[in-house]
Amino acid sequence: SLQELRRFKTDFGGDWYFGFYPDFINQYGIRSLDSTVIIDKKGNVAYRDDTITTTEKLDGLIQELL
C-alpha cells in the first residue's frame, strides 16, 4: 500500500523518488521492485527486465529511442 511505502521510506531514510500506480503496474506486468520498463513514444514497451539495470545500459537504450 502507499502507506507502507511511505513508512518504509521514512524508516530507512530514503532520499529516492517512488511511484505507486497500481494500474501501470498491472498493465505492464511489473512483478518485482527491480523491474525496469521503458516505454517508447507510441506507448509500446521498448525494454523490460526484472533485475537491476545499470545506468550505462539505460543510457544506451534511451539514446536509441530518442
PDB file as gemmi writes it, atoms N, CA and C in Angstrom:
CRYST1    1.000    1.000    1.000  90.00  90.00  90.00 P 1                      
ATOM      1  N   SER A   1       0.845  -1.189   0.000  1.00  0.00           N  
ATOM      2  CA  SER A   1       0.000   0.000   0.000  1.00  0.00           C  
ATOM      3  C   SER A   1       0.885   1.246   0.000  1.00  0.00           C  
ATOM      4  N   LEU A   2       0.296   2.349  -0.357  1.00  0.00           N  
ATOM      5  CA  LEU A   2       1.032   3.606  -0.368  1.00  0.00           C  
ATOM      6  C   LEU A   2       1.528   3.966   1.038  1.00  0.00           C  
ATOM      7  N   GLN A   3       0.715   3.679   2.028  1.00  0.00           N  
ATOM      8  CA  GLN A   3       1.112   3.953   3.415  1.00  0.00           C  
ATOM      9  C   GLN A   3       2.346   3.129   3.803  1.00  0.00           C  
ATOM     10  N   GLU A   4       2.394   1.872   3.385  1.00  0.00           N  
ATOM     11  CA  GLU A   4       3.550   1.021   3.688  1.00  0.00           C  
ATOM     12  C   GLU A   4       4.806   1.537   2.999  1.00  0.00           C  
ATOM     13  N   LEU A   5       4.678   2.003   1.758  1.00  0.00           N  
ATOM     14  CA  LEU A   5       5.822   2.572   1.054  1.00  0.00           C  
ATOM     15  C   LEU A   5       6.350   3.812   1.762  1.00  0.00           C  
ATOM     16  N   ARG A   6       5.458   4.670   2.206  1.00  0.00           N  
ATOM     17  CA  ARG A   6       5.882   5.883   2.927  1.00  0.00           C  
ATOM     18  C   ARG A   6       6.598   5.527   4.223  1.00  0.00           C  
ATOM     19  N   ARG A   7       6.054   4.557   4.937  1.00  0.00           N  
ATOM     20  CA  ARG A   7       6.666   4.134   6.206  1.00  0.00           C  
ATOM     21  C   ARG A   7       8.053   3.545   5.950  1.00  0.00           C  
ATOM     22  N   PHE A   8       8.192   2.712   4.913  1.00  0.00           N  
ATOM     23  CA  PHE A   8       9.486   2.131   4.557  1.00  0.00           C  
ATOM     24  C   PHE A   8      10.496   3.226   4.259  1.00  0.00           C  
ATOM     25  N   LYS A   9      10.085   4.208   3.470  1.00  0.00           N  
ATOM     26  CA  LYS A   9      10.979   5.312   3.105  1.00  0.00           C  
ATOM     27  C   LYS A   9      11.404   6.096   4.345  1.00  0.00           C  
ATOM     28  N   THR A  10      10.489   6.343   5.234  1.00  0.00           N  
ATOM     29  CA  THR A  10      10.793   7.061   6.470  1.00  0.00           C  
ATOM     30  C   THR A  10      11.720   6.237   7.372  1.00  0.00           C  
ATOM     31  N   ASP A  11      11.400   4.974   7.539  1.00  0.00           N  
ATOM     32  CA  ASP A  11      12.184   4.099   8.422  1.00  0.00           C  
ATOM     33  C   ASP A  11      13.629   3.945   7.963  1.00  0.00           C  
ATOM     34  N   PHE A  12      13.843   3.950   6.647  1.00  0.00           N  
ATOM     35  CA  PHE A  12      15.183   3.716   6.124  1.00  0.00           C  
ATOM     36  C   PHE A  12      15.853   4.981   5.607  1.00  0.00           C  
ATOM     37  N   GLY A  13      15.245   6.142   5.877  1.00  0.00           N  
ATOM     38  CA  GLY A  13      15.861   7.400   5.500  1.00  0.00           C  
ATOM     39  C   GLY A  13      16.009   7.567   4.002  1.00  0.00           C  
ATOM     40  N   GLY A  14      15.040   7.083   3.260  1.00  0.00           N  
ATOM     41  CA  GLY A  14      15.117   7.122   1.801  1.00  0.00           C  
ATOM     42  C   GLY A  14      15.111   8.543   1.249  1.00  0.00           C  
ATOM     43  N   ASP A  15      15.973   8.779   0.284  1.00  0.00           N  
ATOM     44  CA  ASP A  15      16.013  10.078  -0.388  1.00  0.00           C  
ATOM     45  C   ASP A  15      15.718   9.901  -1.880  1.00  0.00           C  
ATOM     46  N   TRP A  16      15.014   8.819  -2.190  1.00  0.00           N  
ATOM     47  CA  TRP A  16      14.708   8.499  -3.573  1.00  0.00           C  
ATOM     48  C   TRP A  16      13.244   8.819  -3.870  1.00  0.00           C  
ATOM     49  N   TYR A  17      12.934   8.872  -5.163  1.00  0.00           N  
ATOM     50  CA  TYR A  17      11.560   9.045  -5.603  1.00  0.00           C  
ATOM     51  C   TYR A  17      10.947   7.677  -5.827  1.00  0.00           C  
ATOM     52  N   PHE A  18       9.657   7.565  -5.601  1.00  0.00           N  
ATOM     53  CA  PHE A  18       8.976   6.322  -5.912  1.00  0.00           C  
ATOM     54  C   PHE A  18       7.573   6.646  -6.377  1.00  0.00           C  
ATOM     55  N   GLY A  19       7.058   5.745  -7.146  1.00  0.00           N  
ATOM     56  CA  GLY A  19       5.699   5.907  -7.643  1.00  0.00           C  
ATOM     57  C   GLY A  19       4.881   4.679  -7.286  1.00  0.00           C  
ATOM     58  N   PHE A  20       3.629   4.888  -7.052  1.00  0.00           N  
ATOM     59  CA  PHE A  20       2.732   3.783  -6.734  1.00  0.00           C  
ATOM     60  C   PHE A  20       1.502   3.948  -7.605  1.00  0.00           C  
ATOM     61  N   TYR A  21       1.517   3.244  -8.711  1.00  0.00           N  
ATOM     62  CA  TYR A  21       0.443   3.356  -9.685  1.00  0.00           C  
ATOM     63  C   TYR A  21      -0.045   1.950 -10.038  1.00  0.00           C  
ATOM     64  N   PRO A  22      -1.007   1.419  -9.271  1.00  0.00           N  
ATOM     65  CA  PRO A  22      -1.464   0.036  -9.497  1.00  0.00           C  
ATOM     66  C   PRO A  22      -1.894  -0.245 -10.936  1.00  0.00           C  
ATOM     67  N   ASP A  23      -2.534   0.688 -11.611  1.00  0.00           N  
ATOM     68  CA  ASP A  23      -2.956   0.448 -12.993  1.00  0.00           C  
ATOM     69  C   ASP A  23      -1.746   0.233 -13.895  1.00  0.00           C  
ATOM     70  N   PHE A  24      -0.725   1.056 -13.724  1.00  0.00           N  
ATOM     71  CA  PHE A  24       0.510   0.925 -14.507  1.00  0.00           C  
ATOM     72  C   PHE A  24       1.181  -0.411 -14.215  1.00  0.00           C  
ATOM     73  N   ILE A  25       1.265  -0.747 -12.946  1.00  0.00           N  
ATOM     74  CA  ILE A  25       1.894  -1.999 -12.524  1.00  0.00           C  
ATOM     75  C   ILE A  25       1.194  -3.184 -13.172  1.00  0.00           C  
ATOM     76  N   ASN A  26      -0.119  -3.177 -13.163  1.00  0.00           N  
ATOM     77  CA  ASN A  26      -0.876  -4.273 -13.758  1.00  0.00           C  
ATOM     78  C   ASN A  26      -0.764  -4.279 -15.280  1.00  0.00           C  
ATOM     79  N   GLN A  27      -0.851  -3.123 -15.912  1.00  0.00           N  
ATOM     80  CA  GLN A  27      -0.802  -3.026 -17.366  1.00  0.00           C  
ATOM     81  C   GLN A  27       0.505  -3.568 -17.927  1.00  0.00           C  
ATOM     82  N   TYR A  28       1.613  -3.282 -17.245  1.00  0.00           N  
ATOM     83  CA  TYR A  28       2.920  -3.681 -17.756  1.00  0.00           C  
ATOM     84  C   TYR A  28       3.493  -4.906 -17.051  1.00  0.00           C  
ATOM     85  N   GLY A  29       2.700  -5.546 -16.215  1.00  0.00           N  
ATOM     86  CA  GLY A  29       3.111  -6.806 -15.606  1.00  0.00           C  
ATOM     87  C   GLY A  29       4.321  -6.710 -14.710  1.00  0.00           C  
ATOM     88  N   ILE A  30       4.451  -5.622 -13.995  1.00  0.00           N  
ATOM     89  CA  ILE A  30       5.597  -5.450 -13.105  1.00  0.00           C  
ATOM     90  C   ILE A  30       5.432  -6.382 -11.914  1.00  0.00           C  
ATOM     91  N   ARG A  31       6.482  -7.154 -11.654  1.00  0.00           N  
ATOM     92  CA  ARG A  31       6.413  -8.178 -10.614  1.00  0.00           C  
ATOM     93  C   ARG A  31       7.437  -8.015  -9.497  1.00  0.00           C  
ATOM     94  N   SER A  32       8.410  -7.139  -9.685  1.00  0.00           N  
ATOM     95  CA  SER A  32       9.434  -7.004  -8.657  1.00  0.00           C  
ATOM     96  C   SER A  32       9.858  -5.546  -8.506  1.00  0.00           C  
ATOM     97  N   LEU A  33      10.474  -5.259  -7.398  1.00  0.00           N  
ATOM     98  CA  LEU A  33      10.938  -3.909  -7.112  1.00  0.00           C  
ATOM     99  C   LEU A  33      11.972  -3.442  -8.130  1.00  0.00           C  
ATOM    100  N   ASP A  34      12.768  -4.357  -8.618  1.00  0.00           N  
ATOM    101  CA  ASP A  34      13.823  -4.005  -9.572  1.00  0.00           C  
ATOM    102  C   ASP A  34      13.368  -3.999 -11.024  1.00  0.00           C  
ATOM    103  N   SER A  35      12.071  -4.032 -11.265  1.00  0.00           N  
ATOM    104  CA  SER A  35      11.583  -4.023 -12.647  1.00  0.00           C  
ATOM    105  C   SER A  35      11.921  -2.706 -13.323  1.00  0.00           C  
ATOM    106  N   THR A  36      12.342  -2.809 -14.569  1.00  0.00           N  
ATOM    107  CA  THR A  36      12.606  -1.639 -15.394  1.00  0.00           C  
ATOM    108  C   THR A  36      11.768  -1.776 -16.655  1.00  0.00           C  
ATOM    109  N   VAL A  37      10.998  -0.741 -16.943  1.00  0.00           N  
ATOM    110  CA  VAL A  37      10.183  -0.730 -18.152  1.00  0.00           C  
ATOM    111  C   VAL A  37      10.432   0.598 -18.852  1.00  0.00           C  
ATOM    112  N   ILE A  38      10.828   0.528 -20.124  1.00  0.00           N  
ATOM    113  CA  ILE A  38      10.992   1.738 -20.928  1.00  0.00           C  
ATOM    114  C   ILE A  38       9.905   1.697 -21.992  1.00  0.00           C  
ATOM    115  N   ILE A  39       9.136   2.756 -22.067  1.00  0.00           N  
ATOM    116  CA  ILE A  39       8.019   2.843 -22.999  1.00  0.00           C  
ATOM    117  C   ILE A  39       8.361   3.871 -24.061  1.00  0.00           C  
ATOM    118  N   ASP A  40       8.204   3.492 -25.316  1.00  0.00           N  
ATOM    119  CA  ASP A  40       8.545   4.409 -26.399  1.00  0.00           C  
ATOM    120  C   ASP A  40       7.451   5.465 -26.606  1.00  0.00           C  
ATOM    121  N   LYS A  41       7.680   6.344 -27.552  1.00  0.00           N  
ATOM    122  CA  LYS A  41       6.761   7.458 -27.795  1.00  0.00           C  
ATOM    123  C   LYS A  41       5.367   6.996 -28.220  1.00  0.00           C  
ATOM    124  N   LYS A  42       5.284   5.790 -28.763  1.00  0.00           N  
ATOM    125  CA  LYS A  42       3.988   5.252 -29.200  1.00  0.00           C  
ATOM    126  C   LYS A  42       3.269   4.482 -28.106  1.00  0.00           C  
ATOM    127  N   GLY A  43       3.900   4.384 -26.934  1.00  0.00           N  
ATOM    128  CA  GLY A  43       3.285   3.667 -25.825  1.00  0.00           C  
ATOM    129  C   GLY A  43       3.595   2.183 -25.795  1.00  0.00           C  
ATOM    130  N   ASN A  44       4.519   1.751 -26.631  1.00  0.00           N  
ATOM    131  CA  ASN A  44       4.918   0.342 -26.653  1.00  0.00           C  
ATOM    132  C   ASN A  44       6.093   0.098 -25.715  1.00  0.00           C  
ATOM    133  N   VAL A  45       6.141  -1.088 -25.145  1.00  0.00           N  
ATOM    134  CA  VAL A  45       7.269  -1.452 -24.299  1.00  0.00           C  
ATOM    135  C   VAL A  45       8.480  -1.680 -25.196  1.00  0.00           C  
ATOM    136  N   ALA A  46       9.482  -0.836 -25.038  1.00  0.00           N  
ATOM    137  CA  ALA A  46      10.711  -0.947 -25.829  1.00  0.00           C  
ATOM    138  C   ALA A  46      11.749  -1.800 -25.108  1.00  0.00           C  
ATOM    139  N   TYR A  47      11.634  -1.890 -23.792  1.00  0.00           N  
ATOM    140  CA  TYR A  47      12.594  -2.670 -22.999  1.00  0.00           C  
ATOM    141  C   TYR A  47      11.950  -2.996 -21.666  1.00  0.00           C  
ATOM    142  N   ARG A  48      12.259  -4.180 -21.170  1.00  0.00           N  
ATOM    143  CA  ARG A  48      11.833  -4.531 -19.818  1.00  0.00           C  
ATOM    144  C   ARG A  48      12.734  -5.609 -19.267  1.00  0.00           C  
ATOM    145  N   ASP A  49      12.939  -5.568 -17.972  1.00  0.00           N  
ATOM    146  CA  ASP A  49      13.585  -6.662 -17.260  1.00  0.00           C  
ATOM    147  C   ASP A  49      13.169  -6.583 -15.803  1.00  0.00           C  
ATOM    148  N   ASP A  50      13.433  -7.634 -15.077  1.00  0.00           N  
ATOM    149  CA  ASP A  50      13.048  -7.698 -13.668  1.00  0.00           C  
ATOM    150  C   ASP A  50      14.263  -7.842 -12.770  1.00  0.00           C  
ATOM    151  N   THR A  51      15.384  -7.306 -13.231  1.00  0.00           N  
ATOM    152  CA  THR A  51      16.607  -7.300 -12.437  1.00  0.00           C  
ATOM    153  C   THR A  51      17.171  -5.878 -12.446  1.00  0.00           C  
ATOM    154  N   ILE A  52      18.234  -5.674 -11.741  1.00  0.00           N  
ATOM    155  CA  ILE A  52      18.867  -4.359 -11.712  1.00  0.00           C  
ATOM    156  C   ILE A  52      19.424  -4.045 -13.094  1.00  0.00           C  
ATOM    157  N   THR A  53      19.122  -2.853 -13.588  1.00  0.00           N  
ATOM    158  CA  THR A  53      19.621  -2.405 -14.885  1.00  0.00           C  
ATOM    159  C   THR A  53      20.643  -1.304 -14.633  1.00  0.00           C  
ATOM    160  N   THR A  54      21.815  -1.446 -15.210  1.00  0.00           N  
ATOM    161  CA  THR A  54      22.865  -0.451 -14.974  1.00  0.00           C  
ATOM    162  C   THR A  54      22.516   0.873 -15.646  1.00  0.00           C  
ATOM    163  N   THR A  55      23.099   1.938 -15.141  1.00  0.00           N  
ATOM    164  CA  THR A  55      22.868   3.246 -15.759  1.00  0.00           C  
ATOM    165  C   THR A  55      23.428   3.288 -17.170  1.00  0.00           C  
ATOM    166  N   GLU A  56      24.523   2.576 -17.404  1.00  0.00           N  
ATOM    167  CA  GLU A  56      25.095   2.530 -18.745  1.00  0.00           C  
ATOM    168  C   GLU A  56      24.123   1.896 -19.727  1.00  0.00           C  
ATOM    169  N   LYS A  57      23.510   0.801 -19.325  1.00  0.00           N  
ATOM    170  CA  LYS A  57      22.542   0.130 -20.194  1.00  0.00           C  
ATOM    171  C   LYS A  57      21.331   1.019 -20.427  1.00  0.00           C  
ATOM    172  N   LEU A  58      20.810   1.630 -19.369  1.00  0.00           N  
ATOM    173  CA  LEU A  58      19.656   2.522 -19.506  1.00  0.00           C  
ATOM    174  C   LEU A  58      19.969   3.680 -20.435  1.00  0.00           C  
ATOM    175  N   ASP A  59      21.144   4.262 -20.270  1.00  0.00           N  
ATOM    176  CA  ASP A  59      21.538   5.379 -21.114  1.00  0.00           C  
ATOM    177  C   ASP A  59      21.547   4.976 -22.587  1.00  0.00           C  
ATOM    178  N   GLY A  60      22.121   3.818 -22.879  1.00  0.00           N  
ATOM    179  CA  GLY A  60      22.175   3.346 -24.258  1.00  0.00           C  
ATOM    180  C   GLY A  60      20.795   3.090 -24.833  1.00  0.00           C  
ATOM    181  N   LEU A  61      19.935   2.462 -24.046  1.00  0.00           N  
ATOM    182  CA  LEU A  61      18.582   2.167 -24.500  1.00  0.00           C  
ATOM    183  C   LEU A  61      17.786   3.435 -24.754  1.00  0.00           C  
ATOM    184  N   ILE A  62      17.904   4.392 -23.873  1.00  0.00           N  
ATOM    185  CA  ILE A  62      17.169   5.652 -24.030  1.00  0.00           C  
ATOM    186  C   ILE A  62      17.693   6.433 -25.229  1.00  0.00           C  
ATOM    187  N   GLN A  63      18.998   6.450 -25.403  1.00  0.00           N  
ATOM    188  CA  GLN A  63      19.569   7.150 -26.557  1.00  0.00           C  
ATOM    189  C   GLN A  63      19.059   6.565 -27.869  1.00  0.00           C  
ATOM    190  N   GLU A  64      18.884   5.258 -27.926  1.00  0.00           N  
ATOM    191  CA  GLU A  64      18.363   4.613 -29.137  1.00  0.00           C  
ATOM    192  C   GLU A  64      16.944   5.067 -29.438  1.00  0.00           C  
ATOM    193  N   LEU A  65      16.173   5.353 -28.403  1.00  0.00           N  
ATOM    194  CA  LEU A  65      14.770   5.727 -28.590  1.00  0.00           C  
ATOM    195  C   LEU A  65      14.554   7.200 -28.876  1.00  0.00           C  
ATOM    196  N   LEU A  66      15.557   8.018 -28.588  1.00  0.00           N  
ATOM    197  CA  LEU A  66      15.382   9.467 -28.786  1.00  0.00           C  
ATOM    198  C   LEU A  66      15.455   9.886 -30.230  1.00  0.00           C  
TER     199      LEU A  66                                                      
END                                                                             
